[in-house]
Amino acid sequence: MSEVRSHRVDDGADLLAVVTAARQRIQRADSRSGSRAQLLRDLDEWSNCELGRWMLLHGGWDAHWARYCVDYPLTHAHDAHFPDTLEHFYLTSAPGIVATQQRAAIFAEVLTELVSDGTTAMAIPCGYMDELLRLPNASAAHSLIGMDAERPALAGAADSAREHGLSAQTVLALGDAWNLAGAEVVSGDADAYAQAVAGGTDVMVSNGLNMYVPDDAEVIALYRCLRAPLRRFGTLVVSALTPPDTWDLADVAPEVITRVRGLMLINPMMWGNYRSVDTTTAQLADAGFEVREVRWDQRRIFPTYVATAV
């Protein structure tokens, strides 16, 4: 089985154990994360909502929760049941989450420009493959290829392809981003996957996998693996978290920052591994890319790099 890096998978943790560990962290915390009373109230609420329970147990998002959180501004923001909840606060106010939602919108803008008649586009890891399957011109593509380390993600992507009328040109594979040739095609044309991996890809999209990888050499190796399927002058669209001390948080209220910091204390996440624009640009260059554009979210947290395979 390929390694899942974005969240813990069936590691035997139980909710009581992770809540107890969170309470212990709260007891040791200083005032920068908020008052102890507020932290305990937030822990209680977080452990009693479905999203919070998942994140406490798994330390991240799977494909289902990634879609839920990215789509939240469109699907839940005006629901009268939610505005006073911690979930609503987290998904509409936490700077990193808002940046992730904005990043998704930026990817859609960039990919709409890139995916056209006859394009072969690949998403690694693909999750539910929303970045490609939701494009207004996706039906014009020759092949839409997704690879992920989890079968449930691929099942969701297959469902989405059917819903969008794109099953005929969608190919899905189970595997590891560092070993594209070793992936198992589970849906679609295996020959189309082999041709794409052998250098027949026009557009490659990869969201966020690098933020789960602490080792810079391994990140460069990832970028080289993403470069290999691309035709010369093909395009990579990728994102990377910048260091928190470079974020533009001037318009974020101090109490919001404090509460978000408290939630990070309550629920440590597996993502992180921040890299400056200069670092990411250099890493991409090492892998055979030339960055031609950087598109920023509002607070300069999660930039999108549009890079040419050279």
mmCIF file of C-alpha atoms in Angstrom:
data_model
loop_
_atom_site.group_PDB
_atom_site.id
_atom_site.type_symbol
_atom_site.label_atom_id
_atom_site.label_comp_id
_atom_site.label_asym_id
_atom_site.label_seq_id
_atom_site.Cartn_x
_atom_site.Cartn_y
_atom_site.Cartn_z
ATOM 1 C CA MET A 1 0.000 0.000 0.000
ATOM 2 C CA SER A 2 1.257 3.488 -0.847
ATOM 3 C CA GLU A 3 2.009 5.749 2.075
ATOM 4 C CA VAL A 4 -0.723 8.236 2.975
ATOM 5 C CA ARG A 5 0.936 11.438 4.149
ATOM 6 C CA SER A 6 -1.981 13.809 4.658
ATOM 7 C CA HIS A 7 -3.568 12.078 7.656
ATOM 8 C CA ARG A 8 -3.238 9.102 9.964
ATOM 9 C CA VAL A 9 -4.956 5.978 8.655
ATOM 10 C CA ASP A 10 -6.378 3.493 11.179
ATOM 11 C CA ASP A 11 -3.568 3.928 13.703
ATOM 12 C CA GLY A 12 -5.717 2.677 16.574
ATOM 13 C CA ALA A 13 -6.288 6.053 18.222
ATOM 14 C CA ASP A 14 -9.575 6.519 20.047
ATOM 15 C CA LEU A 15 -11.402 9.759 20.738
ATOM 16 C CA LEU A 16 -11.066 9.561 24.522
ATOM 17 C CA ALA A 17 -7.290 9.186 24.228
ATOM 18 C CA VAL A 18 -6.819 12.125 21.852
ATOM 19 C CA VAL A 19 -9.139 14.356 23.902
ATOM 20 C CA THR A 20 -7.219 13.447 27.062
ATOM 21 C CA ALA A 21 -3.953 14.333 25.318
ATOM 22 C CA ALA A 22 -5.458 17.648 24.222
ATOM 23 C CA ARG A 23 -6.528 18.428 27.789
ATOM 24 C CA GLN A 24 -2.969 17.772 28.930
ATOM 25 C CA ARG A 25 -1.642 20.191 26.296
ATOM 26 C CA ILE A 26 -4.145 22.802 27.481
ATOM 27 C CA GLN A 27 -2.949 22.431 31.066
ATOM 28 C CA ARG A 28 0.613 23.183 29.940
ATOM 29 C CA ALA A 29 -0.265 26.021 27.541
ATOM 30 C CA ASP A 30 0.578 29.675 28.073
ATOM 31 C CA SER A 31 -1.754 32.615 27.465
ATOM 32 C CA ARG A 32 -0.792 33.031 23.794
ATOM 33 C CA SER A 33 -3.276 30.277 22.957
ATOM 34 C CA GLY A 34 -6.103 31.900 24.926
ATOM 35 C CA SER A 35 -7.575 31.311 28.337
ATOM 36 C CA ARG A 36 -7.749 27.807 29.711
ATOM 37 C CA ALA A 37 -11.517 28.102 30.046
ATOM 38 C CA GLN A 38 -11.928 29.046 26.368
ATOM 39 C CA LEU A 39 -9.589 26.265 25.265
ATOM 40 C CA LEU A 40 -11.574 23.692 27.216
ATOM 41 C CA ARG A 41 -14.854 24.978 25.778
ATOM 42 C CA ASP A 42 -13.422 24.788 22.263
ATOM 43 C CA LEU A 43 -12.069 21.283 22.862
ATOM 44 C CA ASP A 44 -15.501 20.143 24.019
ATOM 45 C CA GLU A 45 -17.207 21.637 20.965
ATOM 46 C CA TRP A 46 -14.526 20.418 18.542
ATOM 47 C CA SER A 47 -14.740 16.844 19.816
ATOM 48 C CA ASN A 48 -18.517 16.900 19.427
ATOM 49 C CA CYS A 49 -18.679 17.926 15.771
ATOM 50 C CA GLU A 50 -18.026 15.478 12.929
ATOM 51 C CA LEU A 51 -15.199 17.476 11.347
ATOM 52 C CA GLY A 52 -13.489 17.993 14.703
ATOM 53 C CA ARG A 53 -13.687 14.329 15.639
ATOM 54 C CA TRP A 54 -12.169 13.299 12.306
ATOM 55 C CA MET A 55 -9.337 15.800 12.602
ATOM 56 C CA LEU A 56 -8.585 14.861 16.207
ATOM 57 C CA LEU A 57 -8.380 11.197 15.296
ATOM 58 C CA HIS A 58 -6.548 11.562 11.980
ATOM 59 C CA GLY A 59 -4.523 14.776 12.201
ATOM 60 C CA GLY A 60 -5.540 15.965 8.752
ATOM 61 C CA TRP A 61 -8.059 15.655 5.943
ATOM 62 C CA ASP A 62 -8.907 12.835 3.595
ATOM 63 C CA ALA A 63 -10.482 13.530 0.189
ATOM 64 C CA HIS A 64 -13.974 13.858 1.672
ATOM 65 C CA TRP A 65 -12.978 16.427 4.278
ATOM 66 C CA ALA A 66 -10.690 18.284 1.882
ATOM 67 C CA ARG A 67 -13.664 18.862 -0.417
ATOM 68 C CA TYR A 68 -15.908 19.743 2.522
ATOM 69 C CA CYS A 69 -13.515 22.355 3.876
ATOM 70 C CA VAL A 70 -12.566 23.870 0.519
ATOM 71 C CA ASP A 71 -16.205 24.062 -0.619
ATOM 72 C CA TYR A 72 -17.475 25.366 2.724
ATOM 73 C CA PRO A 73 -17.835 29.048 1.713
ATOM 74 C CA LEU A 74 -20.188 27.987 -1.085
ATOM 75 C CA THR A 75 -22.088 25.219 0.684
ATOM 76 C CA HIS A 76 -22.417 26.301 4.328
ATOM 77 C CA ALA A 77 -21.476 29.928 4.881
ATOM 78 C CA HIS A 78 -25.069 31.154 4.775
ATOM 79 C CA ASP A 79 -26.631 28.241 6.612
ATOM 80 C CA ALA A 80 -28.397 29.656 9.686
ATOM 81 C CA HIS A 81 -27.404 26.629 11.769
ATOM 82 C CA PHE A 82 -23.667 27.255 11.548
ATOM 83 C CA PRO A 83 -22.572 30.859 12.221
ATOM 84 C CA ASP A 84 -22.044 30.500 15.981
ATOM 85 C CA THR A 85 -20.148 27.214 15.810
ATOM 86 C CA LEU A 86 -16.437 26.586 16.129
ATOM 87 C CA GLU A 87 -16.517 24.746 12.805
ATOM 88 C CA HIS A 88 -17.890 27.849 11.089
ATOM 89 C CA PHE A 89 -15.217 30.003 12.745
ATOM 90 C CA TYR A 90 -12.469 27.612 11.652
ATOM 91 C CA LEU A 91 -13.650 27.337 8.045
ATOM 92 C CA THR A 92 -14.366 31.019 7.504
ATOM 93 C CA SER A 93 -11.816 32.813 9.726
ATOM 94 C CA ALA A 94 -8.660 30.695 10.179
ATOM 95 C CA PRO A 95 -6.138 32.363 7.826
ATOM 96 C CA GLY A 96 -4.593 29.100 6.629
ATOM 97 C CA ILE A 97 -7.979 27.584 5.795
ATOM 98 C CA VAL A 98 -9.184 30.707 3.995
ATOM 99 C CA ALA A 99 -5.919 30.672 2.017
ATOM 100 C CA THR A 100 -6.568 27.034 1.072
ATOM 101 C CA GLN A 101 -10.030 27.949 -0.207
ATOM 102 C CA GLN A 102 -8.589 30.864 -2.178
ATOM 103 C CA ARG A 103 -5.843 28.604 -3.520
ATOM 104 C CA ALA A 104 -8.503 26.281 -4.932
ATOM 105 C CA ALA A 105 -10.126 29.209 -6.737
ATOM 106 C CA ILE A 106 -6.740 30.279 -8.129
ATOM 107 C CA PHE A 107 -6.050 26.737 -9.358
ATOM 108 C CA ALA A 108 -9.421 26.794 -11.145
ATOM 109 C CA GLU A 109 -8.538 30.080 -12.863
ATOM 110 C CA VAL A 110 -5.110 28.838 -13.962
ATOM 111 C CA LEU A 111 -6.284 25.419 -15.116
ATOM 112 C CA THR A 112 -9.195 26.893 -17.073
ATOM 113 C CA GLU A 113 -6.557 28.721 -19.106
ATOM 114 C CA LEU A 114 -4.463 25.567 -19.602
ATOM 115 C CA VAL A 115 -6.886 22.697 -20.210
ATOM 116 C CA SER A 116 -8.327 22.867 -23.715
ATOM 117 C CA ASP A 117 -8.946 20.741 -26.802
ATOM 118 C CA GLY A 118 -6.825 17.610 -26.749
ATOM 119 C CA THR A 119 -5.051 18.322 -23.453
ATOM 120 C CA THR A 120 -3.790 15.482 -21.290
ATOM 121 C CA ALA A 121 -3.887 16.667 -17.684
ATOM 122 C CA MET A 122 -2.792 14.789 -14.576
ATOM 123 C CA ALA A 123 -3.516 15.446 -10.868
ATOM 124 C CA ILE A 124 -1.212 13.975 -8.201
ATOM 125 C CA PRO A 125 -2.485 13.358 -5.585
ATOM 126 C CA CYS A 126 -5.952 13.718 -7.055
ATOM 127 C CA GLY A 127 -8.320 13.297 -4.084
ATOM 128 C CA TYR A 128 -11.782 13.656 -5.624
ATOM 129 C CA MET A 129 -10.084 15.339 -8.610
ATOM 130 C CA ASP A 130 -12.192 18.490 -8.346
ATOM 131 C CA GLU A 131 -9.362 20.628 -9.778
ATOM 132 C CA LEU A 132 -9.792 18.954 -13.184
ATOM 133 C CA LEU A 133 -13.305 17.500 -13.262
ATOM 134 C CA ARG A 134 -14.979 20.793 -12.363
ATOM 135 C CA LEU A 135 -13.284 22.811 -15.096
ATOM 136 C CA PRO A 136 -15.807 24.337 -17.525
ATOM 137 C CA ASN A 137 -13.799 23.001 -20.477
ATOM 138 C CA ALA A 138 -12.909 19.609 -19.002
ATOM 139 C CA SER A 139 -14.930 17.784 -21.660
ATOM 140 C CA ALA A 140 -12.530 19.129 -24.320
ATOM 141 C CA ALA A 141 -9.549 17.349 -22.741
ATOM 142 C CA HIS A 142 -8.128 14.193 -24.294
ATOM 143 C CA SER A 143 -7.410 12.548 -20.928
ATOM 144 C CA LEU A 144 -7.942 13.528 -17.304
ATOM 145 C CA ILE A 145 -5.704 11.381 -15.120
ATOM 146 C CA GLY A 146 -5.679 11.160 -11.343
ATOM 147 C CA MET A 147 -3.437 9.224 -8.996
ATOM 148 C CA ASP A 148 -3.871 8.903 -5.259
ATOM 149 C CA ALA A 149 -2.668 6.714 -2.414
ATOM 150 C CA GLU A 150 -6.210 5.946 -1.160
ATOM 151 C CA ARG A 151 -8.898 3.867 -2.821
ATOM 152 C CA PRO A 152 -11.787 5.859 -1.259
ATOM 153 C CA ALA A 153 -10.411 9.022 -2.885
ATOM 154 C CA LEU A 154 -10.345 7.293 -6.256
ATOM 155 C CA ALA A 155 -13.876 5.957 -5.753
ATOM 156 C CA GLY A 156 -15.041 9.507 -5.063
ATOM 157 C CA ALA A 157 -13.209 10.776 -8.141
ATOM 158 C CA ALA A 158 -14.871 8.079 -10.267
ATOM 159 C CA ASP A 159 -18.283 9.128 -8.932
ATOM 160 C CA SER A 160 -17.496 12.758 -9.720
ATOM 161 C CA ALA A 161 -16.361 11.859 -13.240
ATOM 162 C CA ARG A 162 -19.700 10.116 -13.832
ATOM 163 C CA GLU A 163 -21.622 13.086 -12.450
ATOM 164 C CA HIS A 164 -19.795 15.416 -14.846
ATOM 165 C CA GLY A 165 -20.148 13.089 -17.831
ATOM 166 C CA LEU A 166 -16.370 12.625 -18.008
ATOM 167 C CA SER A 167 -15.928 8.913 -17.306
ATOM 168 C CA ALA A 168 -14.793 8.104 -20.835
ATOM 169 C CA GLN A 169 -11.700 10.309 -20.619
ATOM 170 C CA THR A 170 -10.943 9.882 -16.908
ATOM 171 C CA VAL A 171 -8.213 7.483 -15.784
ATOM 172 C CA LEU A 172 -7.588 6.762 -12.095
ATOM 173 C CA ALA A 173 -4.622 4.987 -10.545
ATOM 174 C CA LEU A 174 -3.649 3.864 -7.057
ATOM 175 C CA GLY A 175 -0.052 4.567 -6.216
ATOM 176 C CA ASP A 176 2.693 6.771 -4.885
ATOM 177 C CA ALA A 177 3.670 10.195 -6.219
ATOM 178 C CA TRP A 178 7.329 9.181 -6.085
ATOM 179 C CA ASN A 179 6.703 6.097 -8.276
ATOM 180 C CA LEU A 180 4.207 6.967 -11.001
ATOM 181 C CA ALA A 181 5.165 4.036 -13.216
ATOM 182 C CA GLY A 182 4.371 1.602 -10.400
ATOM 183 C CA ALA A 183 0.769 2.753 -9.933
ATOM 184 C CA GLU A 184 -2.171 0.382 -10.440
ATOM 185 C CA VAL A 185 -4.797 1.680 -12.859
ATOM 186 C CA VAL A 186 -8.155 1.009 -11.196
ATOM 187 C CA SER A 187 -10.464 2.862 -13.579
ATOM 188 C CA GLY A 188 -10.178 3.898 -17.213
ATOM 189 C CA ASP A 189 -7.711 3.232 -19.992
ATOM 190 C CA ALA A 190 -4.454 1.754 -18.710
ATOM 191 C CA ASP A 191 -2.733 2.538 -22.027
ATOM 192 C CA ALA A 192 -3.673 6.197 -21.670
ATOM 193 C CA TYR A 193 -2.092 6.213 -18.212
ATOM 194 C CA ALA A 194 1.088 4.571 -19.504
ATOM 195 C CA GLN A 195 1.349 7.053 -22.376
ATOM 196 C CA ALA A 196 0.850 9.998 -20.048
ATOM 197 C CA VAL A 197 3.482 8.778 -17.579
ATOM 198 C CA ALA A 198 5.920 8.108 -20.426
ATOM 199 C CA GLY A 199 6.004 11.790 -21.323
ATOM 200 C CA GLY A 200 2.613 12.483 -22.848
ATOM 201 C CA THR A 201 1.250 14.906 -20.247
ATOM 202 C CA ASP A 202 0.567 18.570 -21.035
ATOM 203 C CA VAL A 203 -0.549 19.795 -17.620
ATOM 204 C CA MET A 204 0.344 18.496 -14.163
ATOM 205 C CA VAL A 205 -1.422 19.725 -11.026
ATOM 206 C CA SER A 206 -0.312 18.933 -7.478
ATOM 207 C CA ASN A 207 -1.869 20.539 -4.441
ATOM 208 C CA GLY A 208 -0.112 20.584 -1.119
ATOM 209 C CA LEU A 209 1.663 17.232 -0.964
ATOM 210 C CA ASN A 210 4.925 19.062 -0.310
ATOM 211 C CA MET A 211 3.645 20.473 2.976
ATOM 212 C CA TYR A 212 3.629 16.964 4.447
ATOM 213 C CA VAL A 213 7.288 16.392 3.520
ATOM 214 C CA PRO A 214 9.925 17.857 5.869
ATOM 215 C CA ASP A 215 12.970 16.795 3.872
ATOM 216 C CA ASP A 216 13.935 19.218 1.084
ATOM 217 C CA ALA A 217 15.698 16.533 -0.946
ATOM 218 C CA GLU A 218 12.511 14.457 -0.913
ATOM 219 C CA VAL A 219 10.497 17.459 -2.089
ATOM 220 C CA ILE A 220 12.891 17.978 -4.994
ATOM 221 C CA ALA A 221 12.562 14.263 -5.778
ATOM 222 C CA LEU A 222 8.777 14.727 -5.812
ATOM 223 C CA TYR A 223 9.070 17.613 -8.266
ATOM 224 C CA ARG A 224 11.322 15.502 -10.493
ATOM 225 C CA CYS A 225 8.686 12.780 -10.493
ATOM 226 C CA LEU A 226 6.078 15.363 -11.489
ATOM 227 C CA ARG A 227 8.410 16.661 -14.225
ATOM 228 C CA ALA A 228 9.037 13.261 -15.817
ATOM 229 C CA PRO A 229 5.557 12.776 -17.401
ATOM 230 C CA LEU A 230 5.413 16.317 -18.785
ATOM 231 C CA ARG A 231 6.180 17.157 -22.372
ATOM 232 C CA ARG A 232 8.832 19.806 -22.825
ATOM 233 C CA PHE A 233 7.191 23.181 -22.178
ATOM 234 C CA GLY A 234 4.327 21.460 -20.379
ATOM 235 C CA THR A 235 3.009 23.158 -17.251
ATOM 236 C CA LEU A 236 3.063 22.274 -13.568
ATOM 237 C CA VAL A 237 0.592 24.006 -11.258
ATOM 238 C CA VAL A 238 1.599 23.502 -7.627
ATOM 239 C CA SER A 239 1.167 25.206 -4.255
ATOM 240 C CA ALA A 240 3.421 25.480 -1.194
ATOM 241 C CA LEU A 241 2.987 26.994 2.269
ATOM 242 C CA THR A 242 5.117 30.041 3.045
ATOM 243 C CA PRO A 243 6.655 30.705 6.510
ATOM 244 C CA PRO A 244 4.132 32.202 8.971
ATOM 245 C CA ASP A 245 6.359 35.202 9.712
ATOM 246 C CA THR A 246 5.872 36.321 6.093
ATOM 247 C CA TRP A 247 2.058 36.158 6.106
ATOM 248 C CA ASP A 248 0.088 39.393 5.765
ATOM 249 C CA LEU A 249 -2.250 39.242 8.761
ATOM 250 C CA ALA A 250 -2.716 42.982 9.239
ATOM 251 C CA ASP A 251 -6.475 42.717 8.745
ATOM 252 C CA VAL A 252 -6.933 39.728 11.067
ATOM 253 C CA ALA A 253 -8.190 40.585 14.551
ATOM 254 C CA PRO A 254 -5.844 39.548 17.399
ATOM 255 C CA GLU A 255 -8.608 37.521 19.044
ATOM 256 C CA VAL A 256 -9.015 35.517 15.837
ATOM 257 C CA ILE A 257 -5.289 34.736 15.738
ATOM 258 C CA THR A 258 -5.374 33.719 19.408
ATOM 259 C CA ARG A 259 -8.350 31.409 18.928
ATOM 260 C CA VAL A 260 -6.830 29.808 15.832
ATOM 261 C CA ARG A 261 -3.592 29.268 17.748
ATOM 262 C CA GLY A 262 -5.636 27.606 20.487
ATOM 263 C CA LEU A 263 -7.329 25.317 17.995
ATOM 264 C CA MET A 264 -3.921 24.318 16.622
ATOM 265 C CA LEU A 265 -2.908 23.456 20.182
ATOM 266 C CA ILE A 266 -6.061 21.389 20.635
ATOM 267 C CA ASN A 267 -5.689 19.637 17.290
ATOM 268 C CA PRO A 268 -2.097 19.472 15.953
ATOM 269 C CA MET A 269 -2.053 18.826 12.230
ATOM 270 C CA MET A 270 0.285 16.816 10.046
ATOM 271 C CA TRP A 271 0.751 19.654 7.579
ATOM 272 C CA GLY A 272 3.439 22.323 7.906
ATOM 273 C CA ASN A 273 6.937 22.326 6.377
ATOM 274 C CA TYR A 274 6.887 25.945 5.294
ATOM 275 C CA ARG A 275 9.067 27.116 2.399
ATOM 276 C CA SER A 276 9.748 30.594 1.056
ATOM 277 C CA VAL A 277 9.036 31.502 -2.553
ATOM 278 C CA ASP A 278 12.765 31.602 -3.196
ATOM 279 C CA THR A 279 13.176 28.093 -1.773
ATOM 280 C CA THR A 280 10.299 26.620 -3.762
ATOM 281 C CA THR A 281 11.455 28.357 -6.943
ATOM 282 C CA ALA A 282 14.954 26.926 -6.472
ATOM 283 C CA GLN A 283 13.594 23.446 -5.732
ATOM 284 C CA LEU A 284 11.474 23.534 -8.869
ATOM 285 C CA ALA A 285 14.500 24.688 -10.881
ATOM 286 C CA ASP A 286 16.493 21.720 -9.537
ATOM 287 C CA ALA A 287 13.737 19.453 -10.834
ATOM 288 C CA GLY A 288 13.677 20.929 -14.350
ATOM 289 C CA PHE A 289 11.083 23.686 -14.059
ATOM 290 C CA GLU A 290 11.126 27.420 -14.638
ATOM 291 C CA VAL A 291 8.570 29.342 -12.589
ATOM 292 C CA ARG A 292 6.826 31.780 -14.886
ATOM 293 C CA GLU A 293 4.194 33.081 -12.474
ATOM 294 C CA VAL A 294 3.320 33.127 -8.769
ATOM 295 C CA ARG A 295 -0.301 33.862 -7.915
ATOM 296 C CA TRP A 296 -1.009 34.882 -4.336
ATOM 297 C CA ASP A 297 -3.928 34.401 -2.021
ATOM 298 C CA GLN A 298 -5.068 37.458 -0.047
ATOM 299 C CA ARG A 299 -2.702 36.970 2.896
ATOM 300 C CA ARG A 300 0.300 35.531 1.045
ATOM 301 C CA ILE A 301 0.070 32.168 2.786
ATOM 302 C CA PHE A 302 -0.413 29.535 0.084
ATOM 303 C CA PRO A 303 0.879 30.786 -3.280
ATOM 304 C CA THR A 304 0.282 28.990 -6.544
ATOM 305 C CA TYR A 305 3.314 28.412 -8.779
ATOM 306 C CA VAL A 306 2.824 28.086 -12.527
ATOM 307 C CA ALA A 307 5.987 26.475 -13.856
ATOM 308 C CA THR A 308 7.191 25.383 -17.296
ATOM 309 C CA ALA A 309 8.967 22.082 -17.891
ATOM 310 C CA VAL A 310 12.295 22.978 -19.524
#
